[in-house]
Each structure stands twice: as C-alpha cells, then as structure tokens.
C-alpha cells in the first residue's frame, strides 16, 4: 500500500505554473484540418517521408510509455507537482503519437519495421529509466532532437498537415523542455545543498 | 546523456539520403543537438548549484537561440 500525505505539498511554484500551462494549452488531433489538399502526391516522396517519420513515431511512443511509467515513481517520491505535470506530458505524447499514426494513414505508408531500422529502436531503449533525473537527462537529448526536426519540417512546409502538426508539437516540446530544466535544476539544488562534492560528481556523470 | 547522444548518428546515417532529398539538413541537426542538449543540461545543473550555494554562474542562451532559428 502506498502511504501519502492527505494534503499534498504543492509548494513548488515553478512546477505548479507549468502544470497549469500544460492543462490550458491542450489541443486535439481533431483540430487539424486533415482534409487540406495534399501537396505531396508522388510515390517516392511518400516513401521517403514514411522512412524519416519512423523514428519520429517510435520516439513519440516511447516517450509516452516512459512518461506514463514515471508517474507512479514520482508518487512514491511524494513529488506531487511533478507528478501533476507528468500527467499532461503523457497526454501531449499520446497526442503526438496519434498525430503521426494518423499521418502515416494520410500518406498511405507504414513505418519501417524493427528489422529494417534497428538503430531507431535501439535509440529508444537508451532512454528508458525508472529514475526521474536520469530519465530526464536522457530524454533531454530526444526532446531537443524532436524540437529541431519539427522546426526543420515546419519550415520546409512539404505538406500543410505536417506543417500544422509540427507547429503544434514545437509548442508542446517547449513545455517539456521547460519542465526538464526546472526538475533537473531543483534536483541539483538539493544535491549541492547536501554535499557539493558528490553533486559535482553526479553532474559529471550526467553529461 | 552521452550514452543517449551516441545513439543518434546511426539513426541519421540510416535515413540520411531521404533527409537530404527532402531538404532536411541532418548535419545541422546533429551539430545543434550535440551543443544544445549539452548546453541545456549544463544550464540546469549550474542553475541548481547557484541556487544551493548562492553563486552566480553566467550561462548564455545564445546557442539555444541558434538552434531555433
Ligand atoms: Fe512528443
Ligand atoms: Fe516531448
């Protein structure tokens, strides 16, 4: 049985602000105009998009699973505001997963299989961790990558639906990166307050 | 983070041709990723250190801004 405080400690103001933002800025895959004329008609370009969007789709899915897995971990640590925020992060990644899954339908292609694209799947396994700080450090790399690739795809404007998806994801990713920063900063604040030498060592190991 | 970042080049290599054909600059993505992800991590760690010890480390955001242009 889990023991938790009846009245949760919600004093982490920065995390609570992000949680509020996370709720207010929700949107749905149905908000996208999926019937917008497709600008990418050729077989070849759709094959290519199918391949490059494979790591994007698997990335979204694996972050969804790892975020969901960390929600109970934060509960055990009594980090309630962070747990609140992660519930919205999970919704965000569920939406991103839905968006790309539906986009594969729009281009009438399937993602590459594990056999054909092992690197993409191996990458995801590098990020999984049950320790929130370790996970956030790893996910910082994949979230930064999602952000940079989304910017490039949005600016290329290959297809109006893909551009709209990317524009929405960029906004969501900035919240994820914001939380990432706040959580890691809070963790290191605690570590440095406890034992500066140990914290320096941990900082070195995180990089 | 190093361990995670090491997983990126094989992905880029596997789809580099498609990326180039479509106009994505993957070398730029890789370069930005290496610098920006690390910079973000340093910034968070040093921010925590400053808040705990009352020090003030200057961490510039210029590299992050480059990434978003
Ligand atoms: Fe995402
Ligand atoms: Fe994300």
mmCIF file of C-alpha atoms and ligand atoms in Angstrom:
data_model
loop_
_atom_site.group_PDB
_atom_site.id
_atom_site.type_symbol
_atom_site.label_atom_id
_atom_site.label_comp_id
_atom_site.label_asym_id
_atom_site.label_seq_id
_atom_site.Cartn_x
_atom_site.Cartn_y
_atom_site.Cartn_z
ATOM 1 C CA UNK A 1 0.000 0.000 0.000
ATOM 2 C CA UNK A 2 1.218 3.488 -0.779
ATOM 3 C CA UNK A 3 1.417 5.934 2.081
ATOM 4 C CA UNK A 4 0.929 9.513 1.026
ATOM 5 C CA UNK A 5 0.102 12.816 2.613
ATOM 6 C CA UNK A 6 -3.578 13.597 2.773
ATOM 7 C CA UNK A 7 -2.815 17.188 1.896
ATOM 8 C CA UNK A 8 -0.205 17.118 -0.878
ATOM 9 C CA UNK A 9 2.695 19.554 -0.818
ATOM 10 C CA UNK A 10 2.076 21.842 -3.792
ATOM 11 C CA UNK A 11 4.643 24.456 -2.840
ATOM 12 C CA UNK A 12 6.892 24.049 -5.888
ATOM 13 C CA UNK A 13 5.636 27.162 -7.663
ATOM 14 C CA UNK A 14 7.506 26.741 -10.918
ATOM 15 C CA UNK A 15 6.343 23.174 -11.403
ATOM 16 C CA UNK A 16 2.798 24.193 -10.492
ATOM 17 C CA UNK A 17 2.870 27.008 -13.070
ATOM 18 C CA UNK A 18 3.944 24.560 -15.769
ATOM 19 C CA UNK A 19 1.219 22.154 -14.729
ATOM 20 C CA UNK A 20 -1.388 24.916 -15.170
ATOM 21 C CA UNK A 21 0.072 25.765 -18.562
ATOM 22 C CA UNK A 22 0.079 22.103 -19.515
ATOM 23 C CA UNK A 23 -3.654 21.905 -18.890
ATOM 24 C CA UNK A 24 -4.569 25.199 -20.514
ATOM 25 C CA UNK A 25 -2.628 24.584 -23.711
ATOM 26 C CA UNK A 26 -4.173 21.241 -24.612
ATOM 27 C CA UNK A 27 -5.366 20.642 -28.165
ATOM 28 C CA UNK A 28 -6.598 17.677 -30.150
ATOM 29 C CA UNK A 29 -5.505 15.834 -33.269
ATOM 30 C CA UNK A 30 -9.044 16.505 -34.476
ATOM 31 C CA UNK A 31 -8.245 20.231 -34.541
ATOM 32 C CA UNK A 32 -6.015 19.567 -37.561
ATOM 33 C CA UNK A 33 -7.600 20.024 -40.971
ATOM 34 C CA UNK A 34 -6.890 16.506 -42.214
ATOM 35 C CA UNK A 35 -8.729 17.220 -45.463
ATOM 36 C CA UNK A 36 -6.389 20.017 -46.512
ATOM 37 C CA UNK A 37 -5.199 19.263 -50.076
ATOM 38 C CA UNK A 38 -2.130 17.036 -50.021
ATOM 39 C CA UNK A 39 0.878 18.682 -51.608
ATOM 40 C CA UNK A 40 2.933 15.504 -51.710
ATOM 41 C CA UNK A 41 1.394 13.265 -54.320
ATOM 42 C CA UNK A 42 4.401 11.334 -55.636
ATOM 43 C CA UNK A 43 5.093 7.756 -54.580
ATOM 44 C CA UNK A 44 8.778 8.416 -53.950
ATOM 45 C CA UNK A 45 8.339 11.375 -51.646
ATOM 46 C CA UNK A 46 5.749 9.471 -49.629
ATOM 47 C CA UNK A 47 8.129 6.516 -49.328
ATOM 48 C CA UNK A 48 10.797 8.894 -48.083
ATOM 49 C CA UNK A 49 8.507 10.617 -45.607
ATOM 50 C CA UNK A 50 7.430 7.216 -44.332
ATOM 51 C CA UNK A 51 11.050 6.350 -43.615
ATOM 52 C CA UNK A 52 12.065 9.602 -41.954
ATOM 53 C CA UNK A 53 8.918 9.729 -39.842
ATOM 54 C CA UNK A 54 9.553 6.221 -38.486
ATOM 55 C CA UNK A 55 11.980 7.340 -35.758
ATOM 56 C CA UNK A 56 9.682 10.269 -35.030
ATOM 57 C CA UNK A 57 6.685 7.998 -34.414
ATOM 58 C CA UNK A 58 8.669 5.481 -32.350
ATOM 59 C CA UNK A 59 10.165 8.389 -30.397
ATOM 60 C CA UNK A 60 6.744 9.768 -29.523
ATOM 61 C CA UNK A 61 5.503 6.340 -28.473
ATOM 62 C CA UNK A 62 8.454 5.510 -26.331
ATOM 63 C CA UNK A 63 8.319 8.859 -24.526
ATOM 64 C CA UNK A 64 4.617 8.230 -23.907
ATOM 65 C CA UNK A 65 5.438 4.887 -22.292
ATOM 66 C CA UNK A 66 8.329 6.164 -20.228
ATOM 67 C CA UNK A 67 6.449 9.261 -19.007
ATOM 68 C CA UNK A 68 3.496 7.106 -18.025
ATOM 69 C CA UNK A 69 5.850 4.765 -16.157
ATOM 70 C CA UNK A 70 7.343 7.646 -14.185
ATOM 71 C CA UNK A 71 4.039 8.972 -12.872
ATOM 72 C CA UNK A 72 3.862 6.284 -10.127
ATOM 73 C CA UNK A 73 7.582 6.741 -9.390
ATOM 74 C CA UNK A 74 7.004 10.415 -8.576
ATOM 75 C CA UNK A 75 4.099 9.358 -6.406
ATOM 76 C CA UNK A 76 6.457 7.194 -4.325
ATOM 77 C CA UNK A 77 8.833 10.145 -4.038
ATOM 78 C CA UNK A 78 5.930 12.398 -2.952
ATOM 79 C CA UNK A 79 6.804 14.833 -5.719
ATOM 80 C CA UNK A 80 3.209 15.746 -6.384
ATOM 81 C CA UNK A 81 3.568 18.879 -8.561
ATOM 82 C CA UNK A 82 5.973 16.978 -10.825
ATOM 83 C CA UNK A 83 3.528 14.105 -10.928
ATOM 84 C CA UNK A 84 0.734 16.530 -11.860
ATOM 85 C CA UNK A 85 2.840 17.908 -14.680
ATOM 86 C CA UNK A 86 3.765 14.481 -15.996
ATOM 87 C CA UNK A 87 0.107 13.632 -16.463
ATOM 88 C CA UNK A 88 -0.108 16.459 -19.027
ATOM 89 C CA UNK A 89 3.216 15.451 -20.564
ATOM 90 C CA UNK A 90 1.761 11.969 -21.096
ATOM 91 C CA UNK A 91 -1.319 13.473 -22.768
ATOM 92 C CA UNK A 92 0.966 15.539 -25.012
ATOM 93 C CA UNK A 93 2.946 12.491 -26.114
ATOM 94 C CA UNK A 94 -0.249 10.477 -26.605
ATOM 95 C CA UNK A 95 -1.455 13.253 -28.908
ATOM 96 C CA UNK A 96 1.858 13.285 -30.806
ATOM 97 C CA UNK A 97 1.667 9.518 -31.213
ATOM 98 C CA UNK A 98 -1.882 9.795 -32.540
ATOM 99 C CA UNK A 99 -0.904 12.617 -34.898
ATOM 100 C CA UNK A 100 1.925 10.692 -36.539
ATOM 101 C CA UNK A 101 0.000 7.419 -36.616
ATOM 102 C CA UNK A 102 -2.784 9.236 -38.469
ATOM 103 C CA UNK A 103 -0.274 10.980 -40.675
ATOM 104 C CA UNK A 104 1.020 7.616 -41.876
ATOM 105 C CA UNK A 105 -2.560 6.996 -42.991
ATOM 106 C CA UNK A 106 -2.617 10.295 -44.863
ATOM 107 C CA UNK A 107 0.474 9.398 -46.863
ATOM 108 C CA UNK A 108 -0.681 5.792 -47.147
ATOM 109 C CA UNK A 109 2.582 4.360 -45.859
ATOM 110 C CA UNK A 110 3.698 2.173 -42.956
ATOM 111 C CA UNK A 111 6.584 2.823 -40.581
ATOM 112 C CA UNK A 112 9.739 0.750 -41.104
ATOM 113 C CA UNK A 113 9.917 -2.490 -39.146
ATOM 114 C CA UNK A 114 12.437 -3.070 -36.349
ATOM 115 C CA UNK A 115 14.347 -5.397 -38.656
ATOM 116 C CA UNK A 116 14.738 -2.713 -41.303
ATOM 117 C CA UNK A 117 15.551 0.085 -38.895
ATOM 118 C CA UNK A 118 17.248 -1.286 -35.764
ATOM 119 C CA UNK A 119 19.054 1.991 -34.975
ATOM 120 C CA UNK A 120 15.755 3.785 -34.376
ATOM 121 C CA UNK A 121 14.552 1.202 -31.922
ATOM 122 C CA UNK A 122 17.884 0.817 -30.138
ATOM 123 C CA UNK A 123 17.953 4.564 -29.574
ATOM 124 C CA UNK A 124 14.666 4.433 -27.673
ATOM 125 C CA UNK A 125 15.954 1.720 -25.357
ATOM 126 C CA UNK A 126 18.808 4.019 -24.312
ATOM 127 C CA UNK A 127 16.400 6.489 -22.751
ATOM 128 C CA UNK A 128 14.314 4.206 -20.532
ATOM 129 C CA UNK A 129 14.967 4.698 -16.803
ATOM 130 C CA UNK A 130 12.967 4.459 -13.610
ATOM 131 C CA UNK A 131 14.974 7.258 -12.014
ATOM 132 C CA UNK A 132 13.297 10.581 -12.950
ATOM 133 C CA UNK A 133 16.559 12.585 -13.042
ATOM 134 C CA UNK A 134 18.384 10.020 -15.142
ATOM 135 C CA UNK A 135 15.413 9.715 -17.462
ATOM 136 C CA UNK A 136 15.114 13.490 -17.828
ATOM 137 C CA UNK A 137 18.779 13.783 -18.722
ATOM 138 C CA UNK A 138 18.396 11.191 -21.463
ATOM 139 C CA UNK A 139 15.075 12.476 -22.676
ATOM 140 C CA UNK A 140 16.576 15.963 -22.920
ATOM 141 C CA UNK A 141 18.510 14.687 -25.937
ATOM 142 C CA UNK A 142 15.481 13.142 -27.645
ATOM 143 C CA UNK A 143 13.218 16.110 -26.875
ATOM 144 C CA UNK A 144 15.836 18.510 -28.243
ATOM 145 C CA UNK A 145 16.010 16.363 -31.364
ATOM 146 C CA UNK A 146 12.199 16.379 -31.706
ATOM 147 C CA UNK A 147 12.274 20.139 -31.419
ATOM 148 C CA UNK A 148 14.996 20.702 -34.023
ATOM 149 C CA UNK A 149 13.488 18.252 -36.531
ATOM 150 C CA UNK A 150 9.999 19.733 -36.039
ATOM 151 C CA UNK A 151 11.389 23.200 -36.757
ATOM 152 C CA UNK A 152 13.050 21.994 -39.935
ATOM 153 C CA UNK A 153 9.956 20.111 -41.147
ATOM 154 C CA UNK A 154 7.668 23.027 -40.374
ATOM 155 C CA UNK A 155 9.931 25.444 -42.253
ATOM 156 C CA UNK A 156 10.231 23.105 -45.262
ATOM 157 C CA UNK A 157 6.416 23.104 -45.443
ATOM 158 C CA UNK A 158 6.170 19.919 -47.531
ATOM 159 C CA UNK A 159 2.520 19.351 -46.698
ATOM 160 C CA UNK A 160 0.096 21.667 -44.846
ATOM 161 C CA UNK A 161 -0.992 18.948 -42.409
ATOM 162 C CA UNK A 162 2.578 18.001 -41.497
ATOM 163 C CA UNK A 163 3.467 21.674 -41.013
ATOM 164 C CA UNK A 164 0.487 22.177 -38.722
ATOM 165 C CA UNK A 165 1.389 19.070 -36.716
ATOM 166 C CA UNK A 166 4.969 20.271 -36.317
ATOM 167 C CA UNK A 167 3.920 23.778 -35.291
ATOM 168 C CA UNK A 168 1.751 22.309 -32.509
ATOM 169 C CA UNK A 169 4.474 19.932 -31.387
ATOM 170 C CA UNK A 170 7.029 22.735 -31.157
ATOM 171 C CA UNK A 171 4.812 24.466 -28.582
ATOM 172 C CA UNK A 172 4.352 21.259 -26.590
ATOM 173 C CA UNK A 173 8.068 20.468 -26.694
ATOM 174 C CA UNK A 174 8.958 23.853 -25.260
ATOM 175 C CA UNK A 175 6.900 22.985 -22.162
ATOM 176 C CA UNK A 176 8.586 19.582 -21.892
ATOM 177 C CA UNK A 177 11.996 21.185 -22.120
ATOM 178 C CA UNK A 178 10.885 23.801 -19.590
ATOM 179 C CA UNK A 179 9.917 21.118 -17.095
ATOM 180 C CA UNK A 180 13.099 19.226 -17.844
ATOM 181 C CA UNK A 181 15.103 22.309 -16.908
ATOM 182 C CA UNK A 182 13.151 23.042 -13.747
ATOM 183 C CA UNK A 183 13.236 19.467 -12.461
ATOM 184 C CA UNK A 184 16.942 18.912 -13.094
ATOM 185 C CA UNK A 185 17.729 22.317 -11.562
ATOM 186 C CA UNK A 186 15.675 21.501 -8.457
ATOM 187 C CA UNK A 187 17.377 18.111 -8.138
ATOM 188 C CA UNK A 188 20.841 19.623 -8.335
ATOM 189 C CA UNK A 189 19.885 22.369 -5.923
ATOM 190 C CA UNK A 190 19.083 19.643 -3.387
ATOM 191 C CA UNK A 191 22.226 17.686 -4.213
ATOM 192 C CA UNK A 192 24.515 20.710 -3.895
ATOM 193 C CA UNK A 193 22.872 21.743 -0.641
ATOM 194 C CA UNK A 194 23.562 18.247 0.755
ATOM 195 C CA UNK A 195 27.079 17.553 -0.485
ATOM 196 C CA UNK A 196 28.779 19.734 -3.101
ATOM 197 C CA UNK A 197 31.500 17.214 -3.911
ATOM 198 C CA UNK A 198 29.028 14.414 -4.545
ATOM 199 C CA UNK A 199 26.903 16.799 -6.620
ATOM 200 C CA UNK A 200 29.914 17.717 -8.792
ATOM 201 C CA UNK A 201 30.497 14.022 -9.385
ATOM 202 C CA UNK A 202 26.855 13.458 -10.297
ATOM 203 C CA UNK A 203 26.960 16.450 -12.651
ATOM 204 C CA UNK A 204 29.975 14.938 -14.382
ATOM 205 C CA UNK A 205 28.248 11.583 -14.754
ATOM 206 C CA UNK A 206 25.113 13.202 -16.197
ATOM 207 C CA UNK A 207 26.911 14.875 -19.099
ATOM 208 C CA UNK B 1 23.324 11.945 -21.793
ATOM 209 C CA UNK B 2 26.455 10.953 -23.673
ATOM 210 C CA UNK B 3 25.071 7.417 -23.913
ATOM 211 C CA UNK B 4 21.822 8.687 -25.404
ATOM 212 C CA UNK B 5 23.528 11.081 -27.822
ATOM 213 C CA UNK B 6 25.712 8.265 -29.120
ATOM 214 C CA UNK B 7 22.550 6.602 -30.386
ATOM 215 C CA UNK B 8 21.732 9.487 -32.744
ATOM 216 C CA UNK B 9 24.336 9.123 -35.560
ATOM 217 C CA UNK B 10 23.209 5.579 -36.546
ATOM 218 C CA UNK B 11 19.647 6.889 -36.969
ATOM 219 C CA UNK B 12 20.802 9.779 -39.093
ATOM 220 C CA UNK B 13 23.026 7.506 -41.185
ATOM 221 C CA UNK B 14 20.129 5.123 -41.848
ATOM 222 C CA UNK B 15 17.893 7.848 -43.302
ATOM 223 C CA UNK B 16 20.414 10.456 -44.391
ATOM 224 C CA UNK B 17 19.691 10.111 -48.107
ATOM 225 C CA UNK B 18 15.956 10.593 -47.624
ATOM 226 C CA UNK B 19 16.582 13.536 -45.321
ATOM 227 C CA UNK B 20 18.866 15.215 -47.826
ATOM 228 C CA UNK B 21 16.429 14.631 -50.694
ATOM 229 C CA UNK B 22 13.633 16.240 -48.729
ATOM 230 C CA UNK B 23 15.807 19.199 -47.764
ATOM 231 C CA UNK B 24 16.492 18.433 -44.111
ATOM 232 C CA UNK B 25 19.960 19.389 -43.013
ATOM 233 C CA UNK B 26 20.921 16.471 -40.823
ATOM 234 C CA UNK B 27 24.454 17.596 -40.154
ATOM 235 C CA UNK B 28 22.992 20.779 -38.766
ATOM 236 C CA UNK B 29 20.543 18.762 -36.672
ATOM 237 C CA UNK B 30 23.355 16.612 -35.285
ATOM 238 C CA UNK B 31 25.582 19.581 -34.589
ATOM 239 C CA UNK B 32 22.854 21.585 -32.894
ATOM 240 C CA UNK B 33 21.785 18.562 -30.910
ATOM 241 C CA UNK B 34 25.268 17.926 -29.556
ATOM 242 C CA UNK B 35 25.726 21.506 -28.493
ATOM 243 C CA UNK B 36 22.223 22.495 -27.448
ATOM 244 C CA UNK B 37 21.273 19.398 -25.478
ATOM 245 C CA UNK B 38 24.526 19.603 -23.518
ATOM 246 C CA UNK B 39 24.160 23.318 -23.039
ATOM 247 C CA UNK B 40 20.668 22.843 -21.654
ATOM 248 C CA UNK B 41 21.888 20.203 -19.234
ATOM 249 C CA UNK B 42 24.792 22.379 -18.056
ATOM 250 C CA UNK B 43 22.455 25.284 -17.616
ATOM 251 C CA UNK B 44 20.061 23.278 -15.435
ATOM 252 C CA UNK B 45 22.865 21.804 -13.320
ATOM 253 C CA UNK B 46 24.623 25.121 -12.813
ATOM 254 C CA UNK B 47 21.295 26.799 -12.079
ATOM 255 C CA UNK B 48 20.743 24.298 -9.269
ATOM 256 C CA UNK B 49 24.264 24.776 -7.990
ATOM 257 C CA UNK B 50 23.848 28.562 -7.944
ATOM 258 C CA UNK B 51 20.575 28.343 -6.072
ATOM 259 C CA UNK B 52 22.044 25.987 -3.486
ATOM 260 C CA UNK B 53 25.346 27.775 -2.947
ATOM 261 C CA UNK B 54 24.306 31.363 -3.678
ATOM 262 C CA UNK B 55 26.850 31.635 -6.501
ATOM 263 C CA UNK B 56 26.139 33.211 -9.881
ATOM 264 C CA UNK B 57 27.323 31.385 -12.966
ATOM 265 C CA UNK B 58 26.847 33.095 -16.292
ATOM 266 C CA UNK B 59 25.141 30.692 -18.674
ATOM 267 C CA UNK B 60 24.395 32.161 -22.079
ATOM 268 C CA UNK B 61 21.374 31.188 -24.138
ATOM 269 C CA UNK B 62 22.932 32.112 -27.455
ATOM 270 C CA UNK B 63 23.451 28.510 -28.529
ATOM 271 C CA UNK B 64 19.832 27.641 -27.865
ATOM 272 C CA UNK B 65 18.690 30.634 -29.915
ATOM 273 C CA UNK B 66 20.811 29.478 -32.855
ATOM 274 C CA UNK B 67 19.036 26.139 -32.692
ATOM 275 C CA UNK B 68 15.654 27.687 -33.031
ATOM 276 C CA UNK B 69 16.346 29.951 -35.990
HETATM 277 FE FE1 LIG C 1 6.427 14.464 -28.456
HETATM 278 FE FE1 LIG C 2 8.050 15.746 -25.911
#
